[in-house]
Amino acid sequence: MKNFKLLLFGILLSTSFTMFAQQTVKGIVKEKASGDPLPGVSVVVKGTTKGTETDFNGNFRLEKVNTGAILVFRYLGYADKEITIGTEVNLTVELTESSEQLDEIIVVGYGTTTIKDATGSVEAITAKEFTKGNIVTPRKLIKW
């Protein structure tokens, strides 16, 4: 009976360590359509401030991540993606483009804001107006 209690205690102790095991998660983030790596993708453990971003080749490394944690991948112009960490620690994440997220961004001379937070004089420029092309005939300069 004493050996059984000792065995049971050992099993309970070892399972508690595996439940809260921390591991290093690494991987690459790619664009789904072309397979090109995406640099500067934000990788954050959901509900925390712990995170990193991908390097120029789309690689990331995040240490001390608990099993069962959710990683959130965010990149401007792409849909967010959430992945639950299990036993797999080498990830390949593919993000898909999302034009809806681009509609939410306003670029101003000194930063960015969203449509709902914009105040003051704001001008909306469509893609057609923005890419009118090169000016081939410059205006005459007025000489005084």
Tab-separated table of N, CA and C in Angstrom:
chain	number	residue	atom	x	y	z
A	1	MET	N	0.824	-1.194	0.000
A	1	MET	CA	0.000	0.000	0.000
A	1	MET	C	0.863	1.250	0.000
A	2	LYS	N	1.980	1.183	0.739
A	2	LYS	CA	2.867	2.337	0.806
A	2	LYS	C	3.499	2.599	-0.560
A	3	ASN	N	3.865	1.524	-1.263
A	3	ASN	CA	4.442	1.681	-2.602
A	3	ASN	C	3.417	2.267	-3.580
A	4	PHE	N	2.157	1.877	-3.426
A	4	PHE	CA	1.112	2.405	-4.301
A	4	PHE	C	0.939	3.906	-4.101
A	5	LYS	N	0.931	4.349	-2.846
A	5	LYS	CA	0.801	5.780	-2.554
A	5	LYS	C	1.994	6.552	-3.104
A	6	LEU	N	3.172	5.983	-2.974
A	6	LEU	CA	4.376	6.630	-3.490
A	6	LEU	C	4.330	6.712	-5.017
A	7	LEU	N	3.874	5.661	-5.663
A	7	LEU	CA	3.738	5.656	-7.117
A	7	LEU	C	2.698	6.684	-7.562
A	8	LEU	N	1.558	6.739	-6.896
A	8	LEU	CA	0.512	7.703	-7.213
A	8	LEU	C	1.012	9.136	-7.035
A	9	PHE	N	1.726	9.393	-5.971
A	9	PHE	CA	2.298	10.722	-5.723
A	9	PHE	C	3.296	11.098	-6.820
A	10	GLY	N	4.097	10.155	-7.258
A	10	GLY	CA	5.064	10.412	-8.335
A	10	GLY	C	4.382	10.738	-9.653
A	11	ILE	N	3.310	10.024	-9.960
A	11	ILE	CA	2.566	10.282	-11.196
A	11	ILE	C	1.921	11.662	-11.149
A	12	LEU	N	1.302	12.004	-10.040
A	12	LEU	CA	0.672	13.325	-9.913
A	12	LEU	C	1.698	14.442	-10.009
A	13	LEU	N	2.845	14.260	-9.424
A	13	LEU	CA	3.893	15.271	-9.453
A	13	LEU	C	4.431	15.460	-10.867
A	14	SER	N	4.650	14.361	-11.586
A	14	SER	CA	5.193	14.472	-12.941
A	14	SER	C	4.181	15.069	-13.913
A	15	THR	N	2.877	14.788	-13.753
A	15	THR	CA	1.876	15.365	-14.652
A	15	THR	C	1.708	16.856	-14.403
A	16	SER	N	1.884	17.300	-13.185
A	16	SER	CA	1.763	18.740	-12.928
A	16	SER	C	2.897	19.500	-13.595
A	17	PHE	N	4.082	18.912	-13.681
A	17	PHE	CA	5.190	19.583	-14.359
A	17	PHE	C	4.965	19.639	-15.862
A	18	THR	N	4.389	18.591	-16.436
A	18	THR	CA	4.158	18.599	-17.876
A	18	THR	C	3.008	19.514	-18.257
A	19	MET	N	2.046	19.706	-17.375
A	19	MET	CA	0.935	20.599	-17.668
A	19	MET	C	1.404	22.044	-17.763
A	20	PHE	N	2.359	22.423	-16.967
A	20	PHE	CA	2.831	23.799	-16.949
A	20	PHE	C	4.205	23.934	-17.590
A	21	ALA	N	4.518	23.040	-18.493
A	21	ALA	CA	5.821	23.064	-19.156
A	21	ALA	C	5.924	24.300	-20.044
A	22	GLN	N	7.101	24.898	-20.015
A	22	GLN	CA	7.366	26.043	-20.871
A	22	GLN	C	8.354	25.612	-21.930
A	23	GLN	N	8.159	26.129	-23.122
A	23	GLN	CA	8.997	25.719	-24.231
A	23	GLN	C	9.312	26.917	-25.117
A	24	THR	N	10.291	26.746	-25.972
A	24	THR	CA	10.647	27.763	-26.950
A	24	THR	C	9.924	27.438	-28.247
A	25	VAL	N	9.145	28.412	-28.732
A	25	VAL	CA	8.402	28.248	-29.980
A	25	VAL	C	9.099	29.080	-31.035
A	26	LYS	N	9.358	28.473	-32.192
A	26	LYS	CA	9.970	29.200	-33.293
A	26	LYS	C	9.287	28.795	-34.582
A	27	GLY	N	9.499	29.594	-35.604
A	27	GLY	CA	8.876	29.268	-36.876
A	27	GLY	C	9.051	30.371	-37.891
A	28	ILE	N	8.259	30.289	-38.950
A	28	ILE	CA	8.308	31.257	-40.031
A	28	ILE	C	6.885	31.664	-40.387
A	29	VAL	N	6.724	32.938	-40.743
A	29	VAL	CA	5.426	33.458	-41.162
A	29	VAL	C	5.528	33.820	-42.638
A	30	LYS	N	4.588	33.269	-43.430
A	30	LYS	CA	4.598	33.474	-44.878
A	30	LYS	C	3.262	34.026	-45.349
A	31	GLU	N	3.301	34.621	-46.542
A	31	GLU	CA	2.071	35.029	-47.203
A	31	GLU	C	1.475	33.790	-47.869
A	32	LYS	N	0.192	33.570	-47.677
A	32	LYS	CA	-0.434	32.346	-48.175
A	32	LYS	C	-0.435	32.280	-49.700
A	33	ALA	N	-0.700	33.394	-50.371
A	33	ALA	CA	-0.836	33.386	-51.827
A	33	ALA	C	0.485	33.089	-52.532
A	34	SER	N	1.558	33.753	-52.110
A	34	SER	CA	2.836	33.620	-52.823
A	34	SER	C	3.858	32.751	-52.100
A	35	GLY	N	3.690	32.567	-50.809
A	35	GLY	CA	4.664	31.798	-50.037
A	35	GLY	C	5.875	32.613	-49.619
A	36	ASP	N	5.847	33.933	-49.879
A	36	ASP	CA	6.958	34.798	-49.491
A	36	ASP	C	6.953	35.046	-47.986
A	37	PRO	N	8.130	35.120	-47.351
A	37	PRO	CA	8.184	35.412	-45.915
A	37	PRO	C	7.743	36.845	-45.638
A	38	LEU	N	7.123	37.056	-44.478
A	38	LEU	CA	6.640	38.379	-44.093
A	38	LEU	C	7.478	38.925	-42.945
A	39	PRO	N	8.247	39.995	-43.158
A	39	PRO	CA	9.016	40.597	-42.067
A	39	PRO	C	8.154	41.561	-41.258
A	40	GLY	N	8.415	41.648	-39.959
A	40	GLY	CA	7.726	42.615	-39.106
A	40	GLY	C	6.356	42.190	-38.620
A	41	VAL	N	6.026	40.906	-38.696
A	41	VAL	CA	4.739	40.412	-38.201
A	41	VAL	C	4.800	40.368	-36.673
A	42	SER	N	3.774	40.884	-36.019
A	42	SER	CA	3.687	40.872	-34.563
A	42	SER	C	3.217	39.502	-34.090
A	43	VAL	N	3.977	38.895	-33.168
A	43	VAL	CA	3.641	37.593	-32.592
A	43	VAL	C	3.520	37.795	-31.081
A	44	VAL	N	2.297	37.655	-30.545
A	44	VAL	CA	2.043	37.939	-29.134
A	44	VAL	C	1.294	36.775	-28.503
A	45	VAL	N	1.648	36.445	-27.250
A	45	VAL	CA	0.893	35.453	-26.484
A	45	VAL	C	-0.387	36.147	-26.026
A	46	LYS	N	-1.533	35.606	-26.422
A	46	LYS	CA	-2.832	36.225	-26.154
A	46	LYS	C	-3.044	36.440	-24.661
A	47	GLY	N	-3.492	37.645	-24.315
A	47	GLY	CA	-3.769	37.985	-22.925
A	47	GLY	C	-2.558	38.459	-22.146
A	48	THR	N	-1.406	38.563	-22.807
A	48	THR	CA	-0.189	39.024	-22.136
A	48	THR	C	0.468	40.118	-22.980
A	49	THR	N	1.556	40.653	-22.465
A	49	THR	CA	2.357	41.606	-23.230
A	49	THR	C	3.609	40.937	-23.778
A	50	LYS	N	3.691	39.639	-23.625
A	50	LYS	CA	4.852	38.883	-24.083
A	50	LYS	C	4.748	38.634	-25.579
A	51	GLY	N	5.786	39.023	-26.304
A	51	GLY	CA	5.739	38.817	-27.733
A	51	GLY	C	7.038	39.170	-28.420
A	52	THR	N	7.009	39.081	-29.739
A	52	THR	CA	8.166	39.381	-30.574
A	52	THR	C	7.644	39.752	-31.952
A	53	GLU	N	8.559	39.973	-32.887
A	53	GLU	CA	8.156	40.165	-34.273
A	53	GLU	C	9.110	39.417	-35.177
A	54	THR	N	8.652	39.149	-36.380
A	54	THR	CA	9.459	38.365	-37.302
A	54	THR	C	10.604	39.194	-37.867
A	55	ASP	N	11.702	38.508	-38.188
A	55	ASP	CA	12.856	39.193	-38.769
A	55	ASP	C	12.653	39.374	-40.270
A	56	PHE	N	13.689	39.806	-40.968
A	56	PHE	CA	13.600	40.097	-42.393
A	56	PHE	C	13.212	38.870	-43.215
A	57	ASN	N	13.559	37.688	-42.739
A	57	ASN	CA	13.243	36.446	-43.447
A	57	ASN	C	11.948	35.794	-42.965
A	58	GLY	N	11.182	36.484	-42.111
A	58	GLY	CA	9.912	35.962	-41.622
A	58	GLY	C	10.030	35.015	-40.444
A	59	ASN	N	11.239	34.856	-39.883
A	59	ASN	CA	11.448	33.932	-38.757
A	59	ASN	C	11.151	34.619	-37.435
A	60	PHE	N	10.655	33.845	-36.470
A	60	PHE	CA	10.436	34.348	-35.114
A	60	PHE	C	10.851	33.288	-34.105
A	61	ARG	N	11.096	33.734	-32.873
A	61	ARG	CA	11.472	32.846	-31.770
A	61	ARG	C	10.896	33.460	-30.499
A	62	LEU	N	10.142	32.674	-29.760
A	62	LEU	CA	9.514	33.142	-28.533
A	62	LEU	C	9.789	32.115	-27.442
A	63	GLU	N	10.452	32.545	-26.380
A	63	GLU	CA	10.863	31.628	-25.316
A	63	GLU	C	9.867	31.628	-24.166
A	64	LYS	N	9.884	30.546	-23.413
A	64	LYS	CA	9.073	30.350	-22.211
A	64	LYS	C	7.583	30.521	-22.487
A	65	VAL	N	7.093	29.769	-23.466
A	65	VAL	CA	5.672	29.768	-23.811
A	65	VAL	C	5.043	28.519	-23.215
A	66	ASN	N	3.970	28.688	-22.484
A	66	ASN	CA	3.283	27.555	-21.862
A	66	ASN	C	2.529	26.735	-22.905
A	67	THR	N	2.464	25.434	-22.681
A	67	THR	CA	1.652	24.567	-23.522
A	67	THR	C	0.193	24.967	-23.343
A	68	GLY	N	-0.511	25.112	-24.449
A	68	GLY	CA	-1.911	25.549	-24.391
A	68	GLY	C	-2.086	27.045	-24.579
A	69	ALA	N	-0.983	27.805	-24.611
A	69	ALA	CA	-1.071	29.244	-24.845
A	69	ALA	C	-1.485	29.502	-26.287
A	70	ILE	N	-2.092	30.650	-26.516
A	70	ILE	CA	-2.529	31.020	-27.862
A	70	ILE	C	-1.634	32.135	-28.381
A	71	LEU	N	-1.023	31.908	-29.554
A	71	LEU	CA	-0.216	32.939	-30.204
A	71	LEU	C	-1.078	33.671	-31.220
A	72	VAL	N	-0.992	35.013	-31.201
A	72	VAL	CA	-1.746	35.842	-32.141
A	72	VAL	C	-0.754	36.480	-33.103
A	73	PHE	N	-0.985	36.289	-34.395
A	73	PHE	CA	-0.131	36.838	-35.446
A	73	PHE	C	-0.879	37.986	-36.112
A	74	ARG	N	-0.277	39.199	-36.116
A	74	ARG	CA	-0.920	40.382	-36.698
A	74	ARG	C	0.042	41.084	-37.648
A	75	TYR	N	-0.507	41.511	-38.797
A	75	TYR	CA	0.286	42.232	-39.793
A	75	TYR	C	-0.659	43.121	-40.588
A	76	LEU	N	-0.256	44.344	-40.833
A	76	LEU	CA	-1.096	45.307	-41.526
A	76	LEU	C	-1.450	44.796	-42.925
A	77	GLY	N	-2.733	44.783	-43.230
A	77	GLY	CA	-3.198	44.324	-44.529
A	77	GLY	C	-3.500	42.840	-44.585
A	78	TYR	N	-3.314	42.139	-43.470
A	78	TYR	CA	-3.548	40.696	-43.425
A	78	TYR	C	-4.492	40.378	-42.265
A	79	ALA	N	-5.258	39.302	-42.418
A	79	ALA	CA	-6.163	38.860	-41.358
A	79	ALA	C	-5.356	38.288	-40.198
A	80	ASP	N	-5.787	38.592	-38.967
A	80	ASP	CA	-5.126	38.042	-37.785
A	80	ASP	C	-5.305	36.527	-37.755
A	81	LYS	N	-4.323	35.846	-37.170
A	81	LYS	CA	-4.401	34.393	-37.055
A	81	LYS	C	-4.006	33.995	-35.640
A	82	GLU	N	-4.758	33.079	-35.042
A	82	GLU	CA	-4.480	32.571	-33.705
A	82	GLU	C	-4.145	31.088	-33.798
A	83	ILE	N	-3.072	30.695	-33.092
A	83	ILE	CA	-2.648	29.296	-33.073
A	83	ILE	C	-2.431	28.879	-31.626
A	84	THR	N	-3.019	27.746	-31.237
A	84	THR	CA	-2.839	27.193	-29.902
A	84	THR	C	-1.587	26.324	-29.899
A	85	ILE	N	-0.725	26.544	-28.905
A	85	ILE	CA	0.534	25.820	-28.809
A	85	ILE	C	0.292	24.479	-28.122
A	86	GLY	N	0.703	23.430	-28.793
A	86	GLY	CA	0.625	22.082	-28.230
A	86	GLY	C	2.024	21.531	-28.098
A	87	THR	N	2.237	20.363	-28.663
A	87	THR	CA	3.565	19.750	-28.608
A	87	THR	C	4.449	20.220	-29.758
A	88	GLU	N	3.839	20.773	-30.819
A	88	GLU	CA	4.610	21.260	-31.971
A	88	GLU	C	5.219	22.623	-31.640
A	89	VAL	N	6.545	22.728	-31.736
A	89	VAL	CA	7.219	23.991	-31.409
A	89	VAL	C	7.848	24.646	-32.631
A	90	ASN	N	7.846	23.980	-33.784
A	90	ASN	CA	8.325	24.559	-35.041
A	90	ASN	C	7.110	24.813	-35.917
A	91	LEU	N	6.734	26.085	-36.070
A	91	LEU	CA	5.500	26.435	-36.766
A	91	LEU	C	5.772	27.049	-38.128
A	92	THR	N	4.878	26.802	-39.057
A	92	THR	CA	4.825	27.519	-40.326
A	92	THR	C	3.445	28.136	-40.396
A	93	VAL	N	3.398	29.468	-40.353
A	93	VAL	CA	2.132	30.192	-40.298
A	93	VAL	C	1.931	30.916	-41.620
A	94	GLU	N	0.748	30.783	-42.201
A	94	GLU	CA	0.425	31.463	-43.449
A	94	GLU	C	-0.691	32.468	-43.187
A	95	LEU	N	-0.429	33.737	-43.532
A	95	LEU	CA	-1.420	34.793	-43.364
A	95	LEU	C	-2.048	35.129	-44.709
A	96	THR	N	-3.353	35.401	-44.690
A	96	THR	CA	-4.065	35.765	-45.910
A	96	THR	C	-4.343	37.261	-45.916
A	97	GLU	N	-4.327	37.848	-47.112
A	97	GLU	CA	-4.577	39.280	-47.243
A	97	GLU	C	-6.002	39.610	-46.834
A	98	SER	N	-6.178	40.824	-46.286
A	98	SER	CA	-7.496	41.292	-45.877
A	98	SER	C	-7.603	42.771	-46.198
A	99	SER	N	-8.368	43.101	-47.220
A	99	SER	CA	-8.522	44.503	-47.593
A	99	SER	C	-9.364	45.266	-46.581
A	100	GLU	N	-10.140	44.554	-45.759
A	100	GLU	CA	-10.969	45.209	-44.753
A	100	GLU	C	-10.129	45.937	-43.715
A	101	GLN	N	-8.981	45.388	-43.366
A	101	GLN	CA	-8.134	46.048	-42.376
A	101	GLN	C	-7.512	47.319	-42.929
A	102	LEU	N	-7.293	47.383	-44.234
A	102	LEU	CA	-6.728	48.593	-44.824
A	102	LEU	C	-7.735	49.727	-44.824
A	103	ASP	N	-9.035	49.437	-44.839
A	103	ASP	CA	-10.055	50.477	-44.800
A	103	ASP	C	-10.093	51.198	-43.466
A	104	GLU	N	-9.545	50.609	-42.431
A	104	GLU	CA	-9.593	51.174	-41.101
A	104	GLU	C	-8.456	52.152	-40.801
A	105	ILE	N	-7.470	52.256	-41.659
A	105	ILE	CA	-6.274	53.051	-41.379
A	105	ILE	C	-6.312	54.376	-42.121
A	106	ILE	N	-5.941	55.429	-41.415
A	106	ILE	CA	-5.795	56.753	-42.010
A	106	ILE	C	-4.367	57.198	-41.740
A	107	VAL	N	-3.669	57.629	-42.780
A	107	VAL	CA	-2.305	58.114	-42.613
A	107	VAL	C	-2.343	59.622	-42.582
A	108	VAL	N	-1.746	60.207	-41.557
A	108	VAL	CA	-1.665	61.658	-41.436
A	108	VAL	C	-0.201	62.060	-41.453
A	109	GLY	N	0.074	63.344	-41.512
A	109	GLY	CA	1.446	63.815	-41.647
A	109	GLY	C	2.353	63.461	-40.491
A	110	TYR	N	1.826	63.150	-39.353
A	110	TYR	CA	2.653	62.897	-38.181
A	110	TYR	C	2.302	61.602	-37.470
A	111	GLY	N	1.588	60.676	-38.116
A	111	GLY	CA	1.237	59.405	-37.470
A	111	GLY	C	0.080	58.753	-38.186
A	112	THR	N	-0.621	57.851	-37.493
A	112	THR	CA	-1.789	57.183	-38.063
A	112	THR	C	-2.925	57.235	-37.054
A	113	THR	N	-4.143	57.063	-37.550
A	113	THR	CA	-5.320	57.017	-36.692
A	113	THR	C	-6.375	56.176	-37.389
A	114	THR	N	-7.471	55.916	-36.726
A	114	THR	CA	-8.569	55.187	-37.347
A	114	THR	C	-9.665	56.178	-37.714
A	115	ILE	N	-10.593	55.737	-38.536
A	115	ILE	CA	-11.665	56.615	-38.997
A	115	ILE	C	-12.486	57.140	-37.821
A	116	LYS	N	-12.784	56.286	-36.859
A	116	LYS	CA	-13.629	56.711	-35.741
A	116	LYS	C	-12.930	57.713	-34.824
A	117	ASP	N	-11.581	57.711	-34.796
A	117	ASP	CA	-10.844	58.631	-33.938
A	117	ASP	C	-10.422	59.917	-34.648
A	118	ALA	N	-10.654	60.001	-35.954
A	118	ALA	CA	-10.203	61.161	-36.717
A	118	ALA	C	-11.058	62.377	-36.402
A	119	THR	N	-10.405	63.502	-36.139
A	119	THR	CA	-11.110	64.759	-35.906
A	119	THR	C	-10.441	65.841	-36.738
A	120	GLY	N	-11.144	66.930	-36.931
A	120	GLY	CA	-10.562	68.039	-37.680
A	120	GLY	C	-10.786	67.875	-39.170
A	121	SER	N	-9.962	68.535	-39.947
A	121	SER	CA	-10.091	68.510	-41.394
A	121	SER	C	-9.424	67.254	-41.943
A	122	VAL	N	-10.231	66.386	-42.549
A	122	VAL	CA	-9.733	65.126	-43.076
A	122	VAL	C	-10.143	65.022	-44.534
A	123	GLU	N	-9.249	64.623	-45.382
A	123	GLU	CA	-9.532	64.427	-46.800
A	123	GLU	C	-9.325	62.960	-47.139
A	124	ALA	N	-10.283	62.365	-47.819
A	124	ALA	CA	-10.163	60.970	-48.239
A	124	ALA	C	-9.686	60.939	-49.683
A	125	ILE	N	-8.654	60.157	-49.945
A	125	ILE	CA	-8.116	60.012	-51.294
A	125	ILE	C	-8.254	58.553	-51.686
A	126	THR	N	-8.886	58.312	-52.822
A	126	THR	CA	-9.040	56.938	-53.290
A	126	THR	C	-7.781	56.505	-54.039
A	127	ALA	N	-7.687	55.221	-54.315
A	127	ALA	CA	-6.527	54.690	-55.031
A	127	ALA	C	-6.442	55.294	-56.431
A	128	LYS	N	-7.586	55.549	-57.061
A	128	LYS	CA	-7.595	56.125	-58.409
A	128	LYS	C	-7.005	57.537	-58.405
A	129	GLU	N	-7.364	58.339	-57.412
A	129	GLU	CA	-6.836	59.700	-57.321
A	129	GLU	C	-5.365	59.704	-56.930
A	130	PHE	N	-4.972	58.735	-56.145
A	130	PHE	CA	-3.603	58.697	-55.643
A	130	PHE	C	-2.602	58.320	-56.727
A	131	THR	N	-3.013	57.513	-57.666
A	131	THR	CA	-2.100	57.062	-58.713
A	131	THR	C	-2.475	57.643	-60.065
A	132	LYS	N	-2.528	58.957	-60.154
A	132	LYS	CA	-2.871	59.609	-61.409
A	132	LYS	C	-1.745	59.501	-62.423
A	133	GLY	N	-0.543	59.299	-61.976
A	133	GLY	CA	0.577	59.166	-62.902
A	133	GLY	C	1.518	60.343	-62.818
A	134	ASN	N	2.524	60.325	-63.672
A	134	ASN	CA	3.526	61.385	-63.694
A	134	ASN	C	2.992	62.632	-64.392
A	135	ILE	N	3.465	63.763	-63.956
A	135	ILE	CA	3.139	65.016	-64.621
A	135	ILE	C	4.168	65.199	-65.728
A	136	VAL	N	3.700	65.217	-66.971
A	136	VAL	CA	4.641	65.292	-68.090
A	136	VAL	C	4.851	66.718	-68.586
A	137	THR	N	3.929	67.616	-68.273
A	137	THR	CA	4.103	69.008	-68.686
A	137	THR	C	4.068	69.902	-67.456
A	138	PRO	N	5.230	70.319	-66.966
A	138	PRO	CA	5.240	71.176	-65.780
A	138	PRO	C	4.679	72.557	-66.101
A	139	ARG	N	4.152	73.204	-65.085
A	139	ARG	CA	3.607	74.557	-65.245
A	139	ARG	C	4.732	75.541	-65.519
A	140	LYS	N	4.390	76.598	-66.208
A	140	LYS	CA	5.373	77.639	-66.459
A	140	LYS	C	5.672	78.366	-65.165
A	141	LEU	N	6.908	78.654	-64.982
A	141	LEU	CA	7.283	79.447	-63.822
A	141	LEU	C	7.044	80.914	-64.114
A	142	ILE	N	6.470	81.601	-63.166
A	142	ILE	CA	6.225	83.032	-63.322
A	142	ILE	C	7.463	83.789	-62.879
A	143	LYS	N	7.982	84.597	-63.752
A	143	LYS	CA	9.164	85.384	-63.404
A	143	LYS	C	8.711	86.771	-62.981
A	144	TRP	N	9.242	87.254	-61.941
A	144	TRP	CA	8.903	88.593	-61.447
A	144	TRP	C	9.888	89.594	-61.927
